[in-house]
């Protein structure tokens, strides 16, 4: 995900990062089918789980993952603002983070050598000024 005032410069920098790390930049949208675009509202521990589920679902949430540390509420992009506002307003939840993100629909397991190359590529991409976020469907090796 990039934010730029010069598309040609940014594409050139990203293409150069890929070639430095032994990869190739695909055409625009060539891997987008491998990801779902979702909103995520990450909450610190707060209200009762039943109340949280009720408020979130009424506002349009798609899924809720509750843990001891808090909860993550997943939404479709069109419901993101309404769900976030409902959790802040009605539920008085403490929002730790709220963002839109690309979530992989399938994972791609890699071996240790490939994992090192991909990690290097991700670091190269993150170092670029115009790159805002890097998303991947890599399933990292255990250990």
Rosetta silent file (secondary structure, phi, psi, omega in degrees, C-alpha in Angstrom):
SEQUENCE: XXXXXXXXXXXXXXXXXXXXXXXXXXXXXXXXXXXXXXXXXXXXXXXXXXXXXXXXXXXXXXXXXXXXXXXXXXXXXXXXXXXXXXXXXXXXXXXXXXXXXXXXXXXXXXXXXXXXXXXXXXXXXXXXXXXXXXXXXXXXXXX
SCORE:     score description
SCORE:     0.000 S_00000001
   1 L     0.000  122.768 -176.747    0.000    0.000    0.000 S_00000001
   2 E  -124.747  152.847  173.345    1.585    3.243   -1.160 S_00000001
   3 L  -128.950  118.691 -172.464    0.797    6.923   -0.921 S_00000001
   4 L  -144.489  158.718  171.759    2.590    9.019   -3.500 S_00000001
   5 L  -104.201   -3.321 -179.484    2.613   12.250   -5.447 S_00000001
   6 L  -143.329   93.948 -175.664    4.535   10.589   -8.304 S_00000001
   7 H   -58.154  -42.474 -178.315    3.213    7.190   -9.362 S_00000001
   8 H   -62.183  -43.267  178.644    6.035    6.538  -11.866 S_00000001
   9 H   -62.374  -46.231 -177.332    8.741    7.137   -9.259 S_00000001
  10 H   -64.364  -44.956  178.332    7.043    4.890   -6.707 S_00000001
  11 H   -60.851  -40.727  178.200    6.466    2.054   -9.184 S_00000001
  12 H   -63.142  -42.015  178.933   10.113    2.310  -10.235 S_00000001
  13 H   -66.265  -41.990  179.409   11.320    2.144   -6.630 S_00000001
  14 H   -66.748  -42.883  178.149    9.082   -0.839   -5.829 S_00000001
  15 H   -60.900  -40.463  179.244   10.146   -2.623   -9.051 S_00000001
  16 H   -64.890  -41.185  178.089   13.798   -1.996   -8.133 S_00000001
  17 H   -61.346  -43.048  178.069   13.269   -3.452   -4.630 S_00000001
  18 H   -62.239  -46.565 -177.905   11.732   -6.587   -6.153 S_00000001
  19 H   -66.900  -34.315  176.473   14.567   -7.028   -8.653 S_00000001
  20 H   -61.590  -32.553 -175.264   17.205   -6.480   -5.921 S_00000001
  21 L  -100.488   11.451  175.180   15.669   -9.331   -3.944 S_00000001
  22 L    83.006   20.287  179.955   15.281  -11.717   -6.877 S_00000001
  23 L  -117.458 -178.452  177.509   11.581  -11.151   -7.527 S_00000001
  24 L  -130.995  142.577  176.555    9.370   -9.583  -10.165 S_00000001
  25 L   -85.821  123.447  177.981    6.661   -6.976   -9.826 S_00000001
  26 L   -77.649  175.747  177.484    3.370   -8.213  -11.272 S_00000001
  27 L   -74.348  162.335 -178.126    0.844   -6.042  -13.048 S_00000001
  28 L   -57.924  126.544  177.758   -1.611   -3.945  -11.054 S_00000001
  29 L    81.690    5.333 -174.366   -4.217   -6.164   -9.373 S_00000001
  30 L   -70.169  -18.371  177.801   -2.539   -9.426  -10.410 S_00000001
  31 L  -123.028    7.146 -176.374   -2.638  -10.903   -6.886 S_00000001
  32 H   -63.160  -25.623  178.774   -5.550   -9.003   -5.359 S_00000001
  33 H   -67.205  -13.207  179.413   -7.793  -12.068   -5.689 S_00000001
  34 H   -85.675   -1.603 -175.045   -5.625  -13.725   -3.008 S_00000001
  35 E  -133.474  152.012  169.958   -6.709  -11.165   -0.378 S_00000001
  36 E  -110.393  137.763  177.735   -9.875   -9.788    1.209 S_00000001
  37 E   -91.063  119.450 -175.015  -10.033   -6.107    2.131 S_00000001
  38 E  -136.294  156.364  170.745  -11.377   -5.799    5.678 S_00000001
  39 E   -95.550  147.582  177.640  -11.644   -3.343    8.514 S_00000001
  40 E  -135.966  127.097  175.059  -10.285   -4.293   11.921 S_00000001
  41 E  -114.974  114.586 -176.691  -11.034   -2.566   15.207 S_00000001
  42 E  -100.855  123.332 -174.804   -8.711   -3.812   17.949 S_00000001
  43 E  -111.671  145.861  168.980   -9.990   -3.249   21.469 S_00000001
  44 E   -78.317  165.654  179.155   -8.361   -3.410   24.869 S_00000001
  45 L   -52.775  132.847 -175.372  -10.192   -5.440   27.497 S_00000001
  46 L  -150.379 -120.059 -172.965  -13.476   -3.699   28.106 S_00000001
  47 L   -68.371  170.718  176.835  -17.173   -4.451   28.278 S_00000001
  48 L   -55.430  142.584 -176.485  -18.824   -7.783   28.822 S_00000001
  49 H   -59.055  -41.781 -179.391  -18.348  -10.140   25.868 S_00000001
  50 H   -64.025  -42.287  177.697  -22.101  -10.534   25.265 S_00000001
  51 H   -64.165  -42.813  179.990  -22.633   -6.760   25.214 S_00000001
  52 H   -60.240  -46.652 -179.992  -19.666   -6.294   22.900 S_00000001
  53 H   -60.742  -44.868 -179.082  -20.979   -8.911   20.474 S_00000001
  54 H   -60.573  -51.013 -178.754  -24.449   -7.334   20.496 S_00000001
  55 H   -62.433  -44.319 -176.858  -23.193   -3.776   19.827 S_00000001
  56 H   -66.092  -45.656 -179.015  -20.723   -4.850   17.173 S_00000001
  57 H   -66.396  -38.227  177.159  -23.164   -7.060   15.258 S_00000001
  58 H   -63.264  -32.281 -179.621  -25.899   -4.413   15.372 S_00000001
  59 H   -81.319  -12.021  177.807  -23.448   -1.904   13.873 S_00000001
  60 L   114.633   12.983  178.765  -22.542   -4.277   11.016 S_00000001
  61 L   -64.951  150.194 -179.729  -19.530   -6.259   12.253 S_00000001
  62 L   -98.076  -35.851 -177.279  -18.802   -9.489   10.428 S_00000001
  63 E  -153.463  152.646  179.117  -16.743  -11.357   13.036 S_00000001
  64 E  -136.768  126.635  177.419  -15.478  -10.873   16.580 S_00000001
  65 E  -114.147  109.064 -176.753  -12.455  -12.569   18.109 S_00000001
  66 E  -101.702  133.722  175.835  -12.423  -12.163   21.886 S_00000001
  67 E  -133.303  179.272 -179.975   -9.360  -12.983   23.983 S_00000001
  68 L   -65.021  -30.155 -177.755   -8.172  -12.268   27.518 S_00000001
  69 L   -82.135  -18.189 -176.723   -6.266   -9.183   26.280 S_00000001
  70 E   157.807 -142.808 -178.765   -9.198   -7.657   24.394 S_00000001
  71 E  -153.786  155.219  172.803  -10.998   -8.248   21.136 S_00000001
  72 E  -121.311  123.415 -179.849  -10.670   -7.791   17.384 S_00000001
  73 E  -106.320  123.502 -177.704  -13.801   -6.818   15.496 S_00000001
  74 E  -102.138  135.835 -179.611  -13.742   -7.537   11.746 S_00000001
  75 E  -134.669  161.698  167.235  -15.921   -5.549    9.322 S_00000001
  76 E   -78.144  154.071 -176.393  -16.512   -5.113    5.630 S_00000001
  77 H   -53.433  -38.332 -176.542  -15.126   -1.776    4.377 S_00000001
  78 H   -70.657  -16.378  179.623  -18.556   -0.174    4.047 S_00000001
  79 H  -105.750   -1.731 -173.553  -19.354   -0.850    7.737 S_00000001
  80 H   -56.466  -52.410 -176.551  -15.956    0.058    9.205 S_00000001
  81 H   -63.532  -41.711 -179.065  -16.754    3.636   10.288 S_00000001
  82 H   -65.471  -41.877  179.727  -20.139    2.706   11.761 S_00000001
  83 H   -66.610  -45.703  179.327  -18.719   -0.208   13.769 S_00000001
  84 H   -59.367  -45.889 -179.278  -15.798    1.851   15.059 S_00000001
  85 H   -65.003  -40.055  178.977  -18.117    4.688   16.070 S_00000001
  86 H   -63.266  -40.635 -179.322  -20.579    2.312   17.763 S_00000001
  87 H   -69.311  -36.809  177.190  -17.794    0.720   19.799 S_00000001
  88 H   -72.686  -42.345 -174.002  -16.431    4.115   20.832 S_00000001
  89 H   -83.422  -67.420 -176.201  -19.825    5.683   21.503 S_00000001
  90 L   -68.043  -49.838 -172.421  -22.340    3.085   22.714 S_00000001
  91 L   -83.482  -14.140 -177.923  -20.010    0.477   24.117 S_00000001
  92 L    52.991   42.632  179.342  -17.448    2.957   25.503 S_00000001
  93 L   -81.727  152.778  174.866  -14.682    0.611   24.404 S_00000001
  94 L   -94.835  108.155 -177.348  -11.043    1.610   24.465 S_00000001
  95 E   -82.975  121.175  178.204   -9.875    1.266   20.867 S_00000001
  96 E   -81.984  -40.056  178.891   -6.225    0.283   20.622 S_00000001
  97 E  -158.621  151.308  175.216   -6.123    0.442   16.820 S_00000001
  98 E  -144.265  125.135 -175.878   -8.506    0.703   13.896 S_00000001
  99 E  -155.616  163.306  169.784   -7.405    0.118   10.325 S_00000001
 100 E   -98.601  140.742 -176.836   -8.239   -1.248    6.924 S_00000001
 101 E  -148.570  157.575  175.620   -6.098   -4.216    5.917 S_00000001
 102 E   -96.386  120.297 -177.435   -5.607   -6.858    3.255 S_00000001
 103 E  -110.381  126.384 -178.341   -6.104  -10.330    4.750 S_00000001
 104 E   -66.616  140.024  176.423   -4.880  -13.366    2.777 S_00000001
 105 L   -85.479  -26.355  175.340   -7.521  -15.902    1.773 S_00000001
 106 L  -138.919  149.958  178.637   -4.908  -18.643    1.422 S_00000001
 107 L   -97.911  158.808  178.518   -1.412  -18.990    2.812 S_00000001
 108 E  -123.879   99.265 -179.954    1.758  -19.835    0.943 S_00000001
 109 E   -66.930  142.803  179.744    4.143  -21.954    3.036 S_00000001
 110 L  -131.859  157.899  175.705    7.847  -21.324    2.398 S_00000001
 111 L   -85.271  176.582 -176.002   11.117  -22.963    3.418 S_00000001
 112 H   -60.992  -42.139 -177.984   13.818  -21.225    5.470 S_00000001
 113 H   -65.390  -43.889  178.693   15.839  -20.003    2.472 S_00000001
 114 H   -67.353  -37.737  178.726   12.793  -18.506    0.760 S_00000001
 115 H   -59.822  -39.827  178.536   11.615  -16.984    4.050 S_00000001
 116 H   -63.512  -42.172  179.205   14.933  -15.116    4.344 S_00000001
 117 H   -64.456  -42.920 -178.600   14.546  -13.710    0.807 S_00000001
 118 H   -67.719  -39.569  178.127   10.975  -12.623    1.462 S_00000001
 119 H   -62.000  -40.593  177.611   11.924  -11.037    4.772 S_00000001
 120 H   -63.336  -42.627  178.289   14.666   -9.083    2.987 S_00000001
 121 H   -62.152  -44.835 -179.747   12.163   -7.954    0.332 S_00000001
 122 H   -61.068  -41.843  177.868    9.664   -6.818    2.968 S_00000001
 123 H   -64.456  -40.885  177.917   12.367   -4.786    4.731 S_00000001
 124 H   -62.184  -42.574  179.844   13.419   -3.208    1.413 S_00000001
 125 H   -66.807  -42.519 -179.467    9.804   -2.275    0.647 S_00000001
 126 H   -65.202  -25.410  179.143    9.177   -0.879    4.142 S_00000001
 127 L   -76.275  -14.646  179.269   12.268    1.337    3.792 S_00000001
 128 L   -72.770  137.683 -176.048   10.766    3.122    0.773 S_00000001
 129 L   -60.406  -38.408 -174.608    9.340    6.548    1.645 S_00000001
 130 L   -83.906  -12.195 -178.369    6.050    6.110   -0.242 S_00000001
 131 E   -78.958  123.650 -179.770    5.234    2.630    1.109 S_00000001
 132 L   -93.155  -38.423 -178.231    2.621    2.799    3.868 S_00000001
 133 L  -157.987  151.332  177.383    2.140   -0.945    4.568 S_00000001
 134 L  -122.165  129.092  179.838    3.219   -4.321    3.198 S_00000001
 135 L  -117.608  145.777 -176.057    0.836   -7.291    3.182 S_00000001
 136 L  -145.073  154.840  174.134    1.791  -10.893    2.511 S_00000001
 137 L  -108.817   21.082 -179.970    0.252  -14.346    2.371 S_00000001
 138 E   -68.752  134.246  170.391    3.479  -16.035    3.493 S_00000001
 139 E  -103.106  106.678 -173.970    3.191  -18.829    6.047 S_00000001
 140 L   -69.027  145.443  178.330    6.502  -18.528    7.872 S_00000001
 141 L   -66.870  149.727  178.415    8.386  -21.727    8.790 S_00000001
 142 L   -66.827  147.001  172.794    8.250  -22.876   12.403 S_00000001
 143 L    98.715    0.000    0.000   11.227  -22.150   14.630 S_00000001
